[in-house]
Short mmCIF file of C-alpha atoms in Angstrom, two decimals:
data_model
loop_
_atom_site.label_atom_id
_atom_site.label_comp_id
_atom_site.label_asym_id
_atom_site.label_seq_id
_atom_site.Cartn_x
_atom_site.Cartn_y
_atom_site.Cartn_z
CA MET A 178 -0.16 -11.43 -1.40
CA GLY A 179 -1.25 -12.95 -4.71
CA GLU A 180 -1.73 -16.39 -3.11
CA TYR A 181 -4.06 -14.97 -0.43
CA ILE A 182 -6.19 -13.22 -3.08
CA ILE A 183 -6.49 -16.45 -5.10
CA SER A 184 -7.36 -18.66 -2.11
CA PHE A 185 -9.93 -16.15 -0.78
CA ALA A 186 -11.66 -16.00 -4.20
CA ASN A 187 -11.71 -19.81 -4.42
CA TRP A 188 -13.18 -20.15 -0.93
CA ILE A 189 -15.93 -17.52 -1.25
CA TRP A 190 -16.95 -18.82 -4.69
CA GLY A 191 -17.54 -22.27 -3.21
CA THR A 192 -20.68 -22.98 -1.22
CA PRO A 193 -21.27 -19.40 0.10
CA MET A 194 -21.83 -17.88 -3.36
CA LEU A 195 -23.80 -20.83 -4.70
CA ILE A 196 -26.29 -20.43 -1.86
CA ILE A 197 -26.48 -16.63 -2.21
CA LEU A 198 -26.64 -16.26 -6.01
CA MET A 199 -28.18 -19.52 -7.23
CA GLY A 200 -30.32 -20.18 -4.15
CA GLY A 201 -31.42 -16.55 -3.83
CA GLY A 202 -32.07 -16.32 -7.57
CA MET A 203 -34.22 -19.48 -7.56
CA LEU A 204 -36.23 -18.02 -4.70
CA LEU A 205 -36.82 -14.82 -6.72
CA LEU A 206 -37.70 -16.81 -9.86
CA PHE A 207 -40.49 -18.65 -8.01
CA HIS A 208 -41.54 -15.51 -6.11
CA SER A 209 -42.00 -13.62 -9.40
CA GLY A 210 -44.20 -16.35 -10.86
CA PHE A 211 -41.57 -17.01 -13.57
CA VAL A 212 -41.74 -13.47 -14.97
CA PRO A 213 -38.59 -13.88 -17.13
CA PHE A 214 -40.29 -16.61 -19.15
CA ARG A 215 -43.81 -15.19 -19.24
CA LYS A 216 -43.05 -11.55 -20.02
CA ILE A 217 -40.07 -11.65 -22.36
CA GLY A 218 -42.23 -10.48 -25.31
CA HIS A 219 -43.40 -7.43 -23.35
CA ALA A 220 -39.78 -6.68 -22.37
CA ILE A 221 -38.69 -6.69 -26.03
CA GLY A 222 -41.58 -4.29 -26.86
CA LEU A 223 -40.35 -1.95 -24.11
CA LEU A 224 -36.81 -2.05 -25.45
CA ARG A 225 -38.03 -0.90 -28.86
CA GLY A 226 -39.12 2.32 -27.12
CA LYS A 227 -42.85 1.57 -27.23
CA TYR A 228 -43.53 3.38 -23.93
CA ASN A 229 -40.65 5.86 -23.56
CA ASP A 230 -41.35 8.94 -21.45
CA ASP A 231 -38.93 11.82 -22.04
CA MET A 232 -40.34 13.77 -19.11
CA ALA A 233 -39.42 11.15 -16.50
CA PRO A 234 -36.58 11.93 -14.06
CA GLY A 235 -33.15 10.45 -14.77
CA GLN A 236 -30.16 11.12 -16.97
CA ILE A 237 -30.39 8.54 -19.80
CA THR A 238 -33.02 6.49 -21.72
CA SER A 239 -33.78 2.85 -20.84
CA PHE A 240 -32.18 1.74 -24.11
CA GLN A 241 -29.01 3.64 -23.24
CA ALA A 242 -29.10 2.14 -19.74
CA LEU A 243 -29.36 -1.38 -21.18
CA SER A 244 -26.61 -0.58 -23.73
CA ALA A 245 -24.32 0.69 -20.99
CA ALA A 246 -25.15 -2.32 -18.78
CA ILE A 247 -24.57 -4.72 -21.68
CA ALA A 248 -21.37 -2.86 -22.59
CA ALA A 249 -20.16 -3.76 -19.13
CA THR A 250 -21.36 -7.37 -19.34
CA VAL A 251 -21.10 -8.44 -22.98
CA GLY A 252 -17.40 -8.22 -23.19
CA LEU A 253 -14.41 -10.17 -22.14
CA GLY A 254 -16.54 -12.26 -19.78
CA ASN A 255 -18.04 -13.75 -22.93
CA ILE A 256 -14.83 -14.16 -24.88
CA SER A 257 -12.18 -15.08 -22.34
CA GLY A 258 -14.54 -15.86 -19.43
CA VAL A 259 -16.10 -18.71 -21.42
CA ALA A 260 -12.64 -19.99 -22.35
CA ILE A 261 -11.62 -19.92 -18.67
CA ALA A 262 -14.86 -21.80 -17.77
CA ILE A 263 -14.22 -24.57 -20.33
CA ASN A 264 -10.57 -24.75 -19.31
CA MET A 265 -11.39 -25.11 -15.60
CA GLY A 266 -14.71 -26.95 -15.66
CA GLY A 267 -14.99 -28.60 -19.07
CA PRO A 268 -17.99 -28.17 -21.42
CA GLY A 269 -20.43 -28.94 -18.57
CA ALA A 270 -19.61 -25.56 -17.01
CA ILE A 271 -21.53 -23.96 -19.91
CA PHE A 272 -24.73 -25.76 -18.87
CA TRP A 273 -24.44 -24.29 -15.38
CA MET A 274 -23.79 -20.88 -16.94
CA TRP A 275 -27.19 -21.29 -18.69
CA VAL A 276 -28.93 -22.21 -15.44
CA SER A 277 -27.30 -19.22 -13.72
CA ALA A 278 -28.46 -16.96 -16.55
CA PHE A 279 -32.15 -17.93 -16.31
CA VAL A 280 -32.00 -17.56 -12.55
CA GLY A 281 -30.07 -14.31 -13.09
CA MET A 282 -32.87 -12.89 -15.24
CA ALA A 283 -35.19 -13.04 -12.23
CA THR A 284 -32.51 -11.52 -9.99
CA LYS A 285 -31.86 -8.69 -12.48
CA PHE A 286 -35.61 -8.02 -12.78
CA TYR A 287 -35.86 -7.49 -9.01
CA THR A 288 -32.61 -5.57 -8.48
CA CYS A 289 -33.25 -3.10 -11.33
CA SER A 290 -36.94 -2.59 -10.42
CA LEU A 291 -35.77 -1.72 -6.90
CA ALA A 292 -33.14 0.67 -8.32
CA ILE A 293 -35.98 2.85 -9.69
CA MET A 294 -38.32 2.33 -6.71
CA TYR A 295 -35.74 3.44 -4.18
CA ARG A 296 -33.60 6.08 -5.79
CA GLY A 297 -31.63 8.26 -3.43
CA LYS A 298 -29.77 11.54 -3.66
CA ASP A 299 -26.03 11.96 -3.41
CA SER A 300 -24.38 14.66 -1.29
CA GLU A 301 -24.83 17.15 -4.18
CA GLY A 302 -28.59 16.45 -4.42
CA ASN A 303 -28.43 14.50 -7.73
CA ILE A 304 -30.83 11.56 -8.12
CA GLN A 305 -28.90 8.28 -8.01
CA GLY A 306 -29.70 4.57 -8.11
CA GLY A 307 -27.98 1.39 -7.06
CA PRO A 308 -27.93 -1.14 -4.20
CA MET A 309 -26.43 1.38 -1.72
CA TYR A 310 -29.47 3.68 -2.18
CA VAL A 311 -31.92 0.75 -2.25
CA ILE A 312 -30.57 -0.40 1.13
CA GLU A 313 -30.68 3.08 2.66
CA GLU A 314 -34.06 4.20 1.23
CA GLY A 315 -35.82 0.83 1.25
CA MET A 316 -34.47 -0.85 4.39
CA GLY A 317 -33.64 2.19 6.50
CA LYS A 318 -30.56 3.88 7.94
CA LYS A 319 -29.81 1.06 10.39
CA TRP A 320 -28.81 -1.12 7.42
CA LYS A 321 -26.40 1.48 6.04
CA PHE A 322 -23.41 -0.71 6.97
CA LEU A 323 -24.44 -3.01 4.07
CA SER A 324 -24.22 -0.04 1.67
CA ILE A 325 -20.72 0.71 2.96
CA ILE A 326 -19.63 -2.93 2.47
CA PHE A 327 -21.04 -2.89 -1.08
CA CYS A 328 -19.33 0.37 -2.06
CA SER A 329 -15.99 -0.54 -0.46
CA ALA A 330 -15.84 -3.78 -2.47
CA GLY A 331 -17.09 -1.92 -5.55
CA VAL A 332 -14.24 0.57 -5.47
CA LEU A 333 -11.78 -2.35 -5.95
CA GLY A 334 -13.91 -4.92 -7.79
CA LEU A 335 -14.96 -2.51 -10.53
CA LEU A 336 -11.50 -1.66 -11.72
CA ALA A 337 -10.75 -2.49 -15.36
CA ILE A 338 -7.72 -4.64 -14.53
CA PHE A 339 -9.06 -7.84 -16.13
CA GLN A 340 -9.95 -6.03 -19.37
CA ALA A 341 -6.55 -4.33 -19.47
CA ASN A 342 -4.82 -7.67 -18.87
CA GLN A 343 -6.67 -9.56 -21.62
CA LEU A 344 -6.52 -6.73 -24.17
CA THR A 345 -2.75 -6.56 -23.68
CA ALA A 346 -2.53 -10.34 -24.24
CA VAL A 347 -4.49 -10.08 -27.51
CA LEU A 348 -2.53 -7.16 -28.95
CA ARG A 349 0.76 -8.91 -28.17
CA THR A 350 -0.34 -12.29 -29.60
CA VAL A 351 -2.04 -10.99 -32.76
CA ILE A 352 0.05 -8.02 -33.84
CA LEU A 353 3.32 -7.61 -31.97
CA GLU A 354 4.66 -11.18 -31.63
CA PRO A 355 4.19 -12.14 -35.32
CA ALA A 356 5.89 -8.87 -36.34
CA GLY A 357 8.78 -9.48 -33.93
CA LEU A 358 7.97 -6.29 -32.01
CA ASP A 359 7.10 -7.78 -28.60
CA GLU A 360 9.59 -6.80 -25.92
CA GLY A 361 7.93 -8.44 -22.92
CA ASP A 362 7.40 -6.14 -19.91
CA LYS A 363 8.34 -2.98 -21.78
CA THR A 364 5.57 -3.68 -24.31
CA ARG A 365 3.03 -4.28 -21.53
CA TRP A 366 3.84 -0.91 -20.01
CA ILE A 367 3.47 0.88 -23.37
CA ILE A 368 0.10 -0.78 -24.10
CA GLY A 369 -1.11 -0.06 -20.55
CA ILE A 370 -0.28 3.65 -20.76
CA THR A 371 -1.89 3.95 -24.23
CA MET A 372 -5.11 2.34 -22.95
CA MET A 373 -5.11 4.65 -19.95
CA ILE A 374 -5.03 7.73 -22.22
CA LEU A 375 -7.84 6.43 -24.48
CA VAL A 376 -10.10 5.63 -21.51
CA ALA A 377 -9.36 9.01 -19.89
CA ILE A 378 -10.73 10.86 -22.96
CA VAL A 379 -14.16 9.23 -22.52
CA ILE A 380 -14.61 8.78 -18.77
CA LEU A 381 -13.64 12.29 -17.77
CA GLY A 382 -16.82 13.39 -19.64
CA GLY A 383 -19.25 11.70 -17.17
CA ILE A 384 -22.18 9.25 -17.59
CA LYS A 385 -23.81 11.06 -20.51
CA ARG A 386 -20.69 10.75 -22.62
CA ILE A 387 -20.15 7.14 -21.47
CA ALA A 388 -23.77 6.20 -22.32
CA ALA A 389 -23.60 7.98 -25.69
CA VAL A 390 -20.40 6.18 -26.67
CA ALA A 391 -21.63 2.81 -25.33
CA SER A 392 -25.00 2.95 -27.12
CA LYS A 393 -23.19 3.50 -30.44
CA MET A 394 -20.42 0.94 -29.89
CA VAL A 395 -22.38 -1.91 -28.32
CA PRO A 396 -24.85 -2.79 -31.13
CA PHE A 397 -21.98 -2.63 -33.63
CA MET A 398 -19.60 -4.80 -31.66
CA VAL A 399 -22.21 -7.39 -30.69
CA GLY A 400 -23.24 -7.57 -34.37
CA LEU A 401 -19.65 -8.01 -35.60
CA TYR A 402 -18.84 -10.71 -33.05
CA PHE A 403 -22.16 -12.44 -33.65
CA VAL A 404 -21.71 -12.66 -37.43
CA THR A 405 -18.11 -13.93 -37.13
CA VAL A 406 -19.12 -16.63 -34.63
CA LEU A 407 -22.13 -17.69 -36.73
CA ILE A 408 -19.87 -18.15 -39.78
CA ILE A 409 -17.69 -20.51 -37.73
CA VAL A 410 -20.68 -22.40 -36.29
CA PHE A 411 -22.14 -22.92 -39.80
CA LYS A 412 -18.79 -24.20 -41.00
CA TYR A 413 -19.03 -27.05 -38.46
CA ILE A 414 -22.85 -27.23 -38.40
CA GLY A 415 -22.92 -31.05 -38.52
CA ASP A 416 -21.12 -31.29 -35.17
CA VAL A 417 -23.29 -28.77 -33.31
CA PRO A 418 -25.90 -31.28 -31.93
CA ASP A 419 -23.06 -33.46 -30.55
CA MET A 420 -21.46 -30.47 -28.84
CA LEU A 421 -24.74 -29.34 -27.25
CA LEU A 422 -25.28 -32.89 -26.01
CA LYS A 423 -21.74 -32.92 -24.61
CA ILE A 424 -22.43 -29.68 -22.69
CA VAL A 425 -25.55 -31.22 -21.09
CA THR A 426 -24.10 -34.67 -20.31
CA ASP A 427 -20.81 -33.29 -19.01
CA ALA A 428 -22.74 -30.99 -16.66
CA PHE A 429 -23.91 -34.04 -14.69
CA THR A 430 -20.85 -36.28 -14.99
CA GLY A 431 -17.98 -33.79 -14.79
CA GLU A 432 -15.88 -36.07 -16.98
CA ALA A 433 -13.70 -33.27 -18.31
CA VAL A 434 -12.64 -32.18 -14.82
CA ALA A 435 -9.97 -34.04 -12.85
CA GLY A 436 -11.74 -36.38 -10.44
CA GLY A 437 -15.07 -35.93 -12.22
CA ALA A 438 -16.53 -33.68 -9.52
CA VAL A 439 -19.90 -32.27 -10.63
CA GLY A 440 -19.78 -29.77 -7.77
CA ALA A 441 -16.60 -28.25 -9.22
CA VAL A 442 -18.27 -27.90 -12.63
CA ILE A 443 -21.31 -26.14 -11.11
CA ILE A 444 -19.08 -23.71 -9.18
CA VAL A 445 -17.00 -22.83 -12.26
CA GLY A 446 -20.19 -22.28 -14.30
CA ALA A 447 -21.84 -20.10 -11.66
CA ARG A 448 -18.67 -18.10 -11.05
CA ARG A 449 -18.08 -17.36 -14.74
CA ALA A 450 -21.79 -16.61 -15.34
CA ALA A 451 -21.76 -14.07 -12.51
CA PHE A 452 -18.66 -12.48 -14.01
CA SER A 453 -20.28 -12.54 -17.45
CA ASN A 454 -23.79 -11.21 -16.73
CA GLU A 455 -23.34 -9.69 -13.24
CA ALA A 456 -26.84 -10.70 -12.08
CA GLY A 457 -27.04 -10.29 -8.31
CA ILE A 458 -23.72 -8.44 -8.05
CA GLY A 459 -25.39 -5.01 -8.05
CA THR A 460 -23.62 -3.18 -10.88
CA ALA A 461 -26.46 -2.97 -13.42
CA PRO A 462 -28.87 -1.34 -10.90
CA MET A 463 -26.44 1.58 -10.65
CA VAL A 464 -26.80 2.40 -14.35
CA HIS A 465 -30.49 1.41 -14.63
CA GLY A 466 -31.14 3.63 -11.60
CA ALA A 467 -30.03 6.63 -13.72
CA SER A 468 -32.61 5.81 -16.41
CA LYS A 469 -35.47 8.20 -17.36
CA ASN A 470 -38.23 5.96 -16.13
CA ASN A 471 -41.02 6.35 -13.60
CA GLU A 472 -42.07 2.69 -13.91
CA PRO A 473 -39.85 0.45 -11.77
CA ILE A 474 -41.28 -2.77 -13.26
CA ARG A 475 -40.68 -1.53 -16.79
CA GLU A 476 -37.01 -0.91 -16.03
CA GLY A 477 -36.73 -4.33 -14.40
CA LEU A 478 -38.22 -6.03 -17.47
CA ILE A 479 -35.77 -4.24 -19.80
CA ALA A 480 -32.84 -5.05 -17.50
CA MET A 481 -33.66 -8.77 -17.34
CA LEU A 482 -32.92 -9.07 -21.08
CA GLY A 483 -29.25 -8.46 -20.20
CA PRO A 484 -28.41 -11.96 -18.89
CA PHE A 485 -30.34 -13.53 -21.78
CA ILE A 486 -28.45 -11.63 -24.50
CA ASP A 487 -25.21 -11.96 -22.62
CA THR A 488 -25.05 -15.55 -21.40
CA ILE A 489 -27.64 -17.59 -23.29
CA VAL A 490 -26.81 -16.09 -26.70
CA VAL A 491 -23.26 -14.72 -26.75
CA CYS A 492 -21.55 -17.12 -24.30
CA THR A 493 -23.11 -20.16 -25.97
CA LEU A 494 -21.81 -19.09 -29.38
CA THR A 495 -18.30 -18.57 -28.00
CA ALA A 496 -18.42 -21.97 -26.27
CA LEU A 497 -19.48 -23.66 -29.51
CA VAL A 498 -16.55 -22.10 -31.39
CA ILE A 499 -14.06 -23.29 -28.76
CA MET A 500 -15.59 -26.81 -28.71
CA LEU A 501 -16.20 -27.24 -32.46
CA THR A 502 -12.59 -26.43 -33.30
CA GLY A 503 -11.35 -28.83 -30.59
CA VAL A 504 -8.72 -26.37 -29.35
CA TRP A 505 -9.77 -26.76 -25.72
CA GLU A 506 -8.51 -30.36 -25.70
CA SER A 507 -5.25 -29.78 -27.53
CA THR A 508 -3.78 -26.54 -26.20
CA GLU A 509 -2.41 -25.19 -22.95
CA GLN A 510 -3.66 -21.67 -23.68
CA ASP A 511 -6.00 -19.96 -21.22
CA GLY A 512 -8.39 -17.03 -21.29
CA VAL A 513 -8.57 -14.99 -24.44
CA ARG A 514 -5.65 -16.84 -26.07
CA LEU A 515 -7.75 -20.04 -26.13
CA THR A 516 -10.54 -18.23 -27.99
CA LEU A 517 -7.92 -16.78 -30.35
CA ALA A 518 -6.64 -20.27 -31.10
CA ALA A 519 -10.21 -21.35 -31.98
CA PHE A 520 -10.78 -18.37 -34.29
CA ASP A 521 -7.39 -18.99 -35.91
CA MET A 522 -8.23 -22.59 -36.64
CA ALA A 523 -11.75 -21.93 -37.96
CA LEU A 524 -11.00 -18.81 -40.01
CA PRO A 525 -7.30 -18.86 -40.95
CA PHE A 526 -5.69 -15.51 -41.85
CA TYR A 527 -8.51 -13.16 -40.83
CA GLY A 528 -10.26 -14.85 -37.84
CA ARG A 529 -7.75 -13.57 -35.31
CA TYR A 530 -8.05 -10.00 -36.62
CA LEU A 531 -11.85 -10.03 -36.39
CA LEU A 532 -11.57 -11.31 -32.82
CA MET A 533 -8.97 -8.67 -32.04
CA ILE A 534 -11.31 -5.87 -33.21
CA ALA A 535 -14.14 -7.33 -31.11
CA VAL A 536 -11.89 -7.64 -28.04
CA LEU A 537 -10.61 -4.09 -28.52
CA VAL A 538 -14.13 -2.63 -28.65
CA PHE A 539 -15.46 -4.94 -25.90
CA ALA A 540 -12.60 -4.14 -23.54
CA LEU A 541 -12.71 -0.38 -24.08
CA SER A 542 -16.51 -0.14 -23.70
CA THR A 543 -16.31 -2.16 -20.47
CA MET A 544 -13.54 0.09 -19.18
CA PHE A 545 -15.73 3.14 -19.82
CA THR A 546 -18.75 1.73 -17.99
CA TYR A 547 -16.88 0.29 -15.01
CA SER A 548 -15.40 3.69 -14.26
CA TYR A 549 -18.95 4.99 -13.80
CA TYR A 550 -19.80 2.20 -11.33
CA GLY A 551 -16.66 2.71 -9.26
CA HIS A 552 -17.17 6.49 -9.39
CA LYS A 553 -20.64 6.08 -7.85
CA CYS A 554 -19.35 3.79 -5.10
CA PHE A 555 -16.54 6.21 -4.26
CA GLY A 556 -18.97 9.16 -4.32
CA TYR A 557 -21.28 7.36 -1.88
CA LEU A 558 -18.43 6.67 0.55
CA PHE A 559 -16.60 10.01 0.39
CA GLY A 560 -19.13 12.50 -1.02
CA ALA A 561 -20.00 13.42 -4.62
CA LYS A 562 -17.50 16.30 -4.71
CA LYS A 563 -14.57 13.92 -4.15
CA ALA A 564 -15.83 11.26 -6.59
CA ASP A 565 -13.75 12.56 -9.48
CA TYR A 566 -10.55 11.62 -7.64
CA TYR A 567 -11.57 8.00 -8.18
CA ASN A 568 -11.19 8.39 -11.94
CA TYR A 569 -7.48 9.09 -11.56
CA PHE A 570 -6.99 6.04 -9.33
CA TYR A 571 -8.98 3.99 -11.86
CA LEU A 572 -6.85 5.17 -14.78
CA VAL A 573 -3.59 4.29 -13.01
CA THR A 574 -4.81 0.74 -12.24
CA ILE A 575 -5.37 0.10 -15.99
CA VAL A 576 -1.58 0.14 -16.33
CA VAL A 577 -1.27 -2.22 -13.32
CA GLY A 578 -3.74 -4.66 -14.96
CA ALA A 579 -1.72 -4.68 -18.17
CA VAL A 580 1.42 -5.74 -16.27
CA ALA A 581 0.01 -8.15 -13.60
CA SER A 582 -0.62 -11.92 -13.87
CA LEU A 583 -4.03 -13.17 -15.10
CA GLU A 584 -4.75 -15.44 -12.11
CA VAL A 585 -4.22 -12.73 -9.49
CA VAL A 586 -6.21 -10.19 -11.51
CA ILE A 587 -9.23 -12.44 -12.03
CA SER A 588 -9.20 -13.63 -8.39
CA LEU A 589 -9.19 -10.05 -7.05
CA VAL A 590 -12.18 -9.13 -9.23
CA ASP A 591 -14.02 -12.38 -8.38
CA GLY A 592 -13.43 -11.90 -4.65
CA MET A 593 -14.76 -8.34 -4.67
CA TYR A 594 -17.76 -9.34 -6.82
CA ALA A 595 -18.64 -11.94 -4.20
CA ILE A 596 -18.52 -9.37 -1.38
CA MET A 597 -20.72 -6.98 -3.44
CA ALA A 598 -23.27 -9.76 -4.03
CA ILE A 599 -23.95 -10.23 -0.31
CA PRO A 600 -25.57 -6.78 0.43
CA THR A 601 -27.23 -6.79 -3.02
CA MET A 602 -28.95 -10.15 -2.50
CA ILE A 603 -29.88 -9.46 1.16
CA SER A 604 -31.63 -6.20 0.22
CA THR A 605 -33.28 -7.73 -2.88
CA ILE A 606 -34.80 -10.66 -0.99
CA TYR A 607 -35.82 -8.39 1.90
CA LEU A 608 -37.63 -5.97 -0.44
CA ALA A 609 -38.94 -8.57 -2.95
CA PRO A 610 -42.57 -8.35 -1.68
CA LYS A 611 -42.63 -4.63 -2.64
CA VAL A 612 -41.64 -5.54 -6.20
CA ARG A 613 -44.35 -8.16 -6.38
CA VAL A 614 -47.03 -5.67 -5.34
CA ALA A 615 -45.76 -3.15 -7.94
CA MET A 616 -45.66 -5.90 -10.57
CA LYS A 617 -49.31 -6.86 -10.04
CA ASP A 618 -50.32 -3.21 -10.21
CA TYR A 619 -48.26 -2.62 -13.39
CA PHE A 620 -49.64 -5.57 -15.36
CA GLN A 621 -53.17 -4.72 -14.22
CA ARG A 622 -52.75 -1.19 -15.63
CA MET A 623 -51.26 -2.54 -18.86
CA LYS A 624 -54.33 -4.79 -19.24
CA ASN A 625 -56.66 -1.83 -18.80
CA THR A 626 -54.95 0.46 -21.35
#
C-alpha cells in the first residue's frame, strides 16, 4: 500500500501540478496586474487593524484568521520541509520555492477574496467559507461534484500525521536518545498518545478556541525561531552572499541533483512550497472565510501576506542555516533531523533545545488548525451535526502518524493536497474576473476616502 501512495504522489506532483499551481498562479498574477507587488504596503496597513469592522459577519478577526492560517503554514513545512527540499533537490529547490511563493501570493489573494465573496451556509445555517462554498455559490450547483472531490481529499490530506511524525522524531533525538530512554516503537506509541490528549483539549473547543490559542502562540513562536536563526546567520555572515548565489545558480543547473535535471529541482521546489504555504490548495480560504470582514478584497490582501512571511522569509532563513553549516552535504539525515544537525553545529549545547521548543509549538499549533479544516470538509460532506465525529478520527490518526514511516506519511499528504488543488484552482480561475471587478471598485473607493 505504501508504495502505491508514494508513486501516486510522485506522479501527480510532476507535470500535472506544475501546470495547475505554477501555470494557474502565473495567470492570476498577470490578471491581477501584479497586485502582490503593488499593494503590499496597503496589506500591511490592513493587518495592523487600520480598517477593522467589529460589526461585520463572521466568527474571528482578520488578524486571527491570518494567525490561524499562518499557524497552519509556518510550521514544520518550514523546518523539515525545507530540509527535505534541499535533500531531494539541492539548494536550487529553494529558488523555485521563492518563485512559487510570489506566484502563490497572487493565488492566495484570489482564493481568499472569493472565500468572502461567496460564503455559504452549512446544514445548521452557520455562515461558512472555503472552496466548497465558492464552487457551489459562485459556479452553481452543477459544479458541486468539485466541492465533493475537494472535501473528500481534505478529510484525509488535512490530518496531522506529518506533524505527529516529525515531532516524535525531534523528541526522541533531542531528549530521549541522549538520556538512554528511547525504547523504539513503545516510545513512539507513548508520544503519540500524549500528543493526542494535548490536541484534544484545544480542538474540542471549536474555531474560537483554536483561533485564540493560535493568535497567542504564532507571534511568539515565529519570533523565537526567527531570532535563533538570525543568530546563526550572523555567525556565518561572510558566507551568506555565496550561499544565495549557490541557490540561484543551482536552480538552473541542478548540479546537486543526480543527473543534473533542472526539471526535478523545479518540481521539488514547487512541491515543498505548496506544502509550506498552501497557496492554491484551498485550506486558507476556509479560515479566512470565517473572518469578520465585509470587504472581500481586504481579506484577500491580508491573506496574500501568508506566503511572503512563510516562504520568502522563514523558509529562506532555514535554508541558509542548513547550507551555512554544510550539514546537507555531510549527513544522511532527512527532514527535521537535518535541521537539528544544522542547529547543533551552529549553536552547540542549546541550539537543539531552541529548535525543539519551536518544533513543539509549530507542530501543536498546526495540529489545532488542521483539525478545523478537516472538520469543515467532513461537515460539508455529511452535515454539520455529524462534523464532530471527525475530531475523534483526527485524534486517533495522530497516534498513527507518530508510528508510521516518514516517506509514506508525506506522500499521502502530498497526494491529497494535489487532489484538493484541482477544484480550488478551477474555481479560482473561473471566477477571477469577479475578483478583478471587485478589486477595481475597492481601490477606487479607497482613493475617494
